[in-house]
Amino acid sequence: MARMTRQRSAVADVLEDLEEFRSAQQLHELLRERGQGIGLATVYRTLQTLAEQGEVDVLRTTDGEAVYRRCARREHHHHLVCRTCGHTVEIDGPGVESWAAQVGASHGFDDVEHTVELSGRCAACRAAGVDLPLTGAV
C-alpha cells in the first residue's frame, strides 16, 4: 500500500467531493483552484496508483481519455453515465456477470474479468432539452 503523501491526500479529497467522472487534467485544474500546488504528472501517477489499488474507477471516454471517479461501492459494479452532463449511477449487472462467465467457459477460460459501461441521456438533460455531449464524453 502506498503511503499517504500530501499530494495523494489532496487528490483523494477532491475525488471525494465529485460525483462525476473527471479527467486528470480536470482534477489538476480543480486542485489548482483550491490552492494545491501539485503537478499534472503527480496527479496522473496518483490516479494510476489509486486505480491499481481499487480506490477509484476508471472509464475511457469516446476519444480514449481516461476519466476517474471514487465510487461509493467497493464491490464489482458497472456504471450508467449521462453522456451530456456526466451524471453517473452505479449499477449491478447480474445478467452480465453470468454471461461473461458463460462466454469465458465456452472458450476454456476461467477467472474472467470484464468492464461494462452504459451511457445515455439522464432525465434532467432530457427534460431540459440538452443533447450536446460533454467534450470527451463517456
PDB file of C-alpha atoms in Angstrom:
ATOM      1  CA  MET A   1       0.000   0.000   0.000  1.00  0.00           C
ATOM      2  CA  ALA A   2       1.310   3.418  -0.976  1.00  0.00           C
ATOM      3  CA  ARG A   3       1.923   5.882   1.817  1.00  0.00           C
ATOM      4  CA  MET A   4      -0.407   8.853   2.151  1.00  0.00           C
ATOM      5  CA  THR A   5       1.504  11.850   0.861  1.00  0.00           C
ATOM      6  CA  ARG A   6       0.233  15.422   0.854  1.00  0.00           C
ATOM      7  CA  GLN A   7      -0.371  15.156  -2.896  1.00  0.00           C
ATOM      8  CA  ARG A   8      -2.194  11.847  -2.652  1.00  0.00           C
ATOM      9  CA  SER A   9      -4.344  13.206   0.155  1.00  0.00           C
ATOM     10  CA  ALA A  10      -5.234  16.282  -1.918  1.00  0.00           C
ATOM     11  CA  VAL A  11      -6.217  14.172  -4.952  1.00  0.00           C
ATOM     12  CA  ALA A  12      -8.265  11.828  -2.749  1.00  0.00           C
ATOM     13  CA  ASP A  13     -10.013  14.816  -1.152  1.00  0.00           C
ATOM     14  CA  VAL A  14     -11.008  16.369  -4.472  1.00  0.00           C
ATOM     15  CA  LEU A  15     -12.339  12.996  -5.677  1.00  0.00           C
ATOM     16  CA  GLU A  16     -14.485  12.732  -2.533  1.00  0.00           C
ATOM     17  CA  ASP A  17     -16.262  15.948  -3.494  1.00  0.00           C
ATOM     18  CA  LEU A  18     -17.188  14.796  -7.028  1.00  0.00           C
ATOM     19  CA  GLU A  19     -19.981  12.596  -8.324  1.00  0.00           C
ATOM     20  CA  GLU A  20     -18.967  12.597 -11.983  1.00  0.00           C
ATOM     21  CA  PHE A  21     -16.004  11.023 -13.714  1.00  0.00           C
ATOM     22  CA  ARG A  22     -13.236  13.576 -14.340  1.00  0.00           C
ATOM     23  CA  SER A  23     -10.015  13.536 -16.316  1.00  0.00           C
ATOM     24  CA  ALA A  24      -6.598  14.020 -14.742  1.00  0.00           C
ATOM     25  CA  GLN A  25      -6.451  17.478 -16.351  1.00  0.00           C
ATOM     26  CA  GLN A  26      -9.839  18.433 -14.879  1.00  0.00           C
ATOM     27  CA  LEU A  27      -8.770  17.186 -11.446  1.00  0.00           C
ATOM     28  CA  HIS A  28      -5.484  19.077 -11.760  1.00  0.00           C
ATOM     29  CA  GLU A  29      -7.404  22.281 -12.524  1.00  0.00           C
ATOM     30  CA  LEU A  30      -9.695  21.734  -9.509  1.00  0.00           C
ATOM     31  CA  LEU A  31      -6.638  21.225  -7.309  1.00  0.00           C
ATOM     32  CA  ARG A  32      -5.086  24.456  -8.615  1.00  0.00           C
ATOM     33  CA  GLU A  33      -8.345  26.310  -7.889  1.00  0.00           C
ATOM     34  CA  ARG A  34      -8.096  25.009  -4.316  1.00  0.00           C
ATOM     35  CA  GLY A  35      -4.568  26.341  -3.994  1.00  0.00           C
ATOM     36  CA  GLN A  36      -2.860  22.959  -4.207  1.00  0.00           C
ATOM     37  CA  GLY A  37       0.500  23.203  -5.972  1.00  0.00           C
ATOM     38  CA  ILE A  38       0.542  19.709  -7.448  1.00  0.00           C
ATOM     39  CA  GLY A  39       1.996  18.987 -10.863  1.00  0.00           C
ATOM     40  CA  LEU A  40      -0.049  17.305 -13.569  1.00  0.00           C
ATOM     41  CA  ALA A  41       2.386  14.367 -13.739  1.00  0.00           C
ATOM     42  CA  THR A  42       1.894  13.812  -9.993  1.00  0.00           C
ATOM     43  CA  VAL A  43      -1.882  13.834 -10.467  1.00  0.00           C
ATOM     44  CA  TYR A  44      -1.538  11.191 -13.211  1.00  0.00           C
ATOM     45  CA  ARG A  45       0.743   8.995 -11.069  1.00  0.00           C
ATOM     46  CA  THR A  46      -1.535   9.346  -8.054  1.00  0.00           C
ATOM     47  CA  LEU A  47      -4.635   8.424 -10.062  1.00  0.00           C
ATOM     48  CA  GLN A  48      -2.834   5.410 -11.520  1.00  0.00           C
ATOM     49  CA  THR A  49      -1.884   4.229  -8.030  1.00  0.00           C
ATOM     50  CA  LEU A  50      -5.412   4.770  -6.706  1.00  0.00           C
ATOM     51  CA  ALA A  51      -6.826   2.853  -9.685  1.00  0.00           C
ATOM     52  CA  GLU A  52      -4.388  -0.046  -9.215  1.00  0.00           C
ATOM     53  CA  GLN A  53      -5.427  -0.266  -5.559  1.00  0.00           C
ATOM     54  CA  GLY A  54      -9.111  -0.273  -6.492  1.00  0.00           C
ATOM     55  CA  GLU A  55      -9.764   3.045  -4.759  1.00  0.00           C
ATOM     56  CA  VAL A  56     -11.042   4.762  -7.919  1.00  0.00           C
ATOM     57  CA  ASP A  57     -12.818   3.533 -11.019  1.00  0.00           C
ATOM     58  CA  VAL A  58     -11.523   4.404 -14.484  1.00  0.00           C
ATOM     59  CA  LEU A  59     -13.523   4.731 -17.701  1.00  0.00           C
ATOM     60  CA  ARG A  60     -12.434   5.662 -21.204  1.00  0.00           C
ATOM     61  CA  THR A  61     -14.209   8.499 -22.976  1.00  0.00           C
ATOM     62  CA  THR A  62     -15.268   8.292 -26.614  1.00  0.00           C
ATOM     63  CA  ASP A  63     -11.945   9.877 -27.565  1.00  0.00           C
ATOM     64  CA  GLY A  64      -9.932   7.433 -25.426  1.00  0.00           C
ATOM     65  CA  GLU A  65      -9.165   9.704 -22.475  1.00  0.00           C
ATOM     66  CA  ALA A  66      -9.150   8.097 -19.014  1.00  0.00           C
ATOM     67  CA  VAL A  67     -11.600   9.588 -16.510  1.00  0.00           C
ATOM     68  CA  TYR A  68     -11.683   8.789 -12.801  1.00  0.00           C
ATOM     69  CA  ARG A  69     -14.245   8.602 -10.011  1.00  0.00           C
ATOM     70  CA  ARG A  70     -14.265   7.409  -6.408  1.00  0.00           C
ATOM     71  CA  CYS A  71     -17.290   5.150  -6.199  1.00  0.00           C
ATOM     72  CA  ALA A  72     -19.377   4.562  -3.110  1.00  0.00           C
ATOM     73  CA  ARG A  73     -19.365   0.828  -3.784  1.00  0.00           C
ATOM     74  CA  ARG A  74     -16.152  -1.132  -3.407  1.00  0.00           C
ATOM     75  CA  GLU A  75     -17.520  -4.400  -4.785  1.00  0.00           C
ATOM     76  CA  HIS A  76     -17.671  -5.095  -8.525  1.00  0.00           C
ATOM     77  CA  HIS A  77     -20.239  -2.932 -10.289  1.00  0.00           C
ATOM     78  CA  HIS A  78     -20.929  -1.106 -13.527  1.00  0.00           C
ATOM     79  CA  HIS A  79     -21.873   2.449 -14.436  1.00  0.00           C
ATOM     80  CA  LEU A  80     -24.675   4.210 -16.271  1.00  0.00           C
ATOM     81  CA  VAL A  81     -23.308   7.589 -17.354  1.00  0.00           C
ATOM     82  CA  CYS A  82     -25.125  10.557 -18.904  1.00  0.00           C
ATOM     83  CA  ARG A  83     -23.117  11.440 -21.972  1.00  0.00           C
ATOM     84  CA  THR A  84     -24.435  15.016 -21.794  1.00  0.00           C
ATOM     85  CA  CYS A  85     -23.773  16.098 -18.197  1.00  0.00           C
ATOM     86  CA  GLY A  86     -21.708  13.200 -16.807  1.00  0.00           C
ATOM     87  CA  HIS A  87     -24.221  12.210 -14.088  1.00  0.00           C
ATOM     88  CA  THR A  88     -23.296   8.664 -13.027  1.00  0.00           C
ATOM     89  CA  VAL A  89     -25.285   5.863 -11.423  1.00  0.00           C
ATOM     90  CA  GLU A  90     -23.605   2.753 -10.025  1.00  0.00           C
ATOM     91  CA  ILE A  91     -25.480  -0.363 -11.147  1.00  0.00           C
ATOM     92  CA  ASP A  92     -25.442  -4.120 -10.653  1.00  0.00           C
ATOM     93  CA  GLY A  93     -25.283  -6.376 -13.668  1.00  0.00           C
ATOM     94  CA  PRO A  94     -26.108  -9.961 -12.631  1.00  0.00           C
ATOM     95  CA  GLY A  95     -27.026 -10.894 -16.202  1.00  0.00           C
ATOM     96  CA  VAL A  96     -23.705  -9.533 -17.425  1.00  0.00           C
ATOM     97  CA  GLU A  97     -21.831 -11.486 -14.751  1.00  0.00           C
ATOM     98  CA  SER A  98     -23.326 -14.825 -15.776  1.00  0.00           C
ATOM     99  CA  TRP A  99     -22.959 -14.025 -19.486  1.00  0.00           C
ATOM    100  CA  ALA A 100     -19.247 -13.190 -19.059  1.00  0.00           C
ATOM    101  CA  ALA A 101     -18.637 -16.429 -17.139  1.00  0.00           C
ATOM    102  CA  GLN A 102     -20.503 -18.467 -19.763  1.00  0.00           C
ATOM    103  CA  VAL A 103     -18.610 -16.890 -22.671  1.00  0.00           C
ATOM    104  CA  GLY A 104     -15.300 -17.490 -20.922  1.00  0.00           C
ATOM    105  CA  ALA A 105     -16.157 -21.099 -20.059  1.00  0.00           C
ATOM    106  CA  SER A 106     -17.285 -21.832 -23.619  1.00  0.00           C
ATOM    107  CA  HIS A 107     -13.790 -20.887 -24.777  1.00  0.00           C
ATOM    108  CA  GLY A 108     -11.937 -22.662 -21.979  1.00  0.00           C
ATOM    109  CA  PHE A 109     -11.312 -19.579 -19.825  1.00  0.00           C
ATOM    110  CA  ASP A 110     -11.918 -19.121 -16.127  1.00  0.00           C
ATOM    111  CA  ASP A 111     -11.479 -16.165 -13.787  1.00  0.00           C
ATOM    112  CA  VAL A 112     -12.936 -13.887 -16.483  1.00  0.00           C
ATOM    113  CA  GLU A 113     -12.828 -10.146 -15.773  1.00  0.00           C
ATOM    114  CA  HIS A 114     -14.870  -7.573 -17.632  1.00  0.00           C
ATOM    115  CA  THR A 115     -15.943  -3.952 -17.749  1.00  0.00           C
ATOM    116  CA  VAL A 116     -19.374  -2.887 -18.930  1.00  0.00           C
ATOM    117  CA  GLU A 117     -20.314   0.765 -19.017  1.00  0.00           C
ATOM    118  CA  LEU A 118     -23.634   2.084 -20.273  1.00  0.00           C
ATOM    119  CA  SER A 119     -24.179   5.626 -21.481  1.00  0.00           C
ATOM    120  CA  GLY A 120     -27.308   7.549 -22.310  1.00  0.00           C
ATOM    121  CA  ARG A 121     -29.043  10.823 -21.513  1.00  0.00           C
ATOM    122  CA  CYS A 122     -30.321  11.368 -17.973  1.00  0.00           C
ATOM    123  CA  ALA A 123     -33.848  12.556 -17.173  1.00  0.00           C
ATOM    124  CA  ALA A 124     -32.669  16.059 -16.213  1.00  0.00           C
ATOM    125  CA  CYS A 125     -30.861  16.609 -19.533  1.00  0.00           C
ATOM    126  CA  ARG A 126     -33.792  15.155 -21.452  1.00  0.00           C
ATOM    127  CA  ALA A 127     -36.263  17.440 -19.599  1.00  0.00           C
ATOM    128  CA  ALA A 128     -34.038  20.455 -20.250  1.00  0.00           C
ATOM    129  CA  GLY A 129     -33.748  19.532 -23.914  1.00  0.00           C
ATOM    130  CA  VAL A 130     -29.969  19.317 -23.656  1.00  0.00           C
ATOM    131  CA  ASP A 131     -28.480  16.939 -26.170  1.00  0.00           C
ATOM    132  CA  LEU A 132     -24.902  18.142 -26.636  1.00  0.00           C
ATOM    133  CA  PRO A 133     -22.349  15.724 -25.217  1.00  0.00           C
ATOM    134  CA  LEU A 134     -19.577  16.937 -22.987  1.00  0.00           C
ATOM    135  CA  THR A 135     -16.179  17.223 -24.611  1.00  0.00           C
ATOM    136  CA  GLY A 136     -14.629  13.783 -24.221  1.00  0.00           C
ATOM    137  CA  ALA A 137     -17.952  12.277 -23.140  1.00  0.00           C
ATOM    138  CA  VAL A 138     -18.058   8.777 -21.782  1.00  0.00           C
TER     139      VAL A 138
END
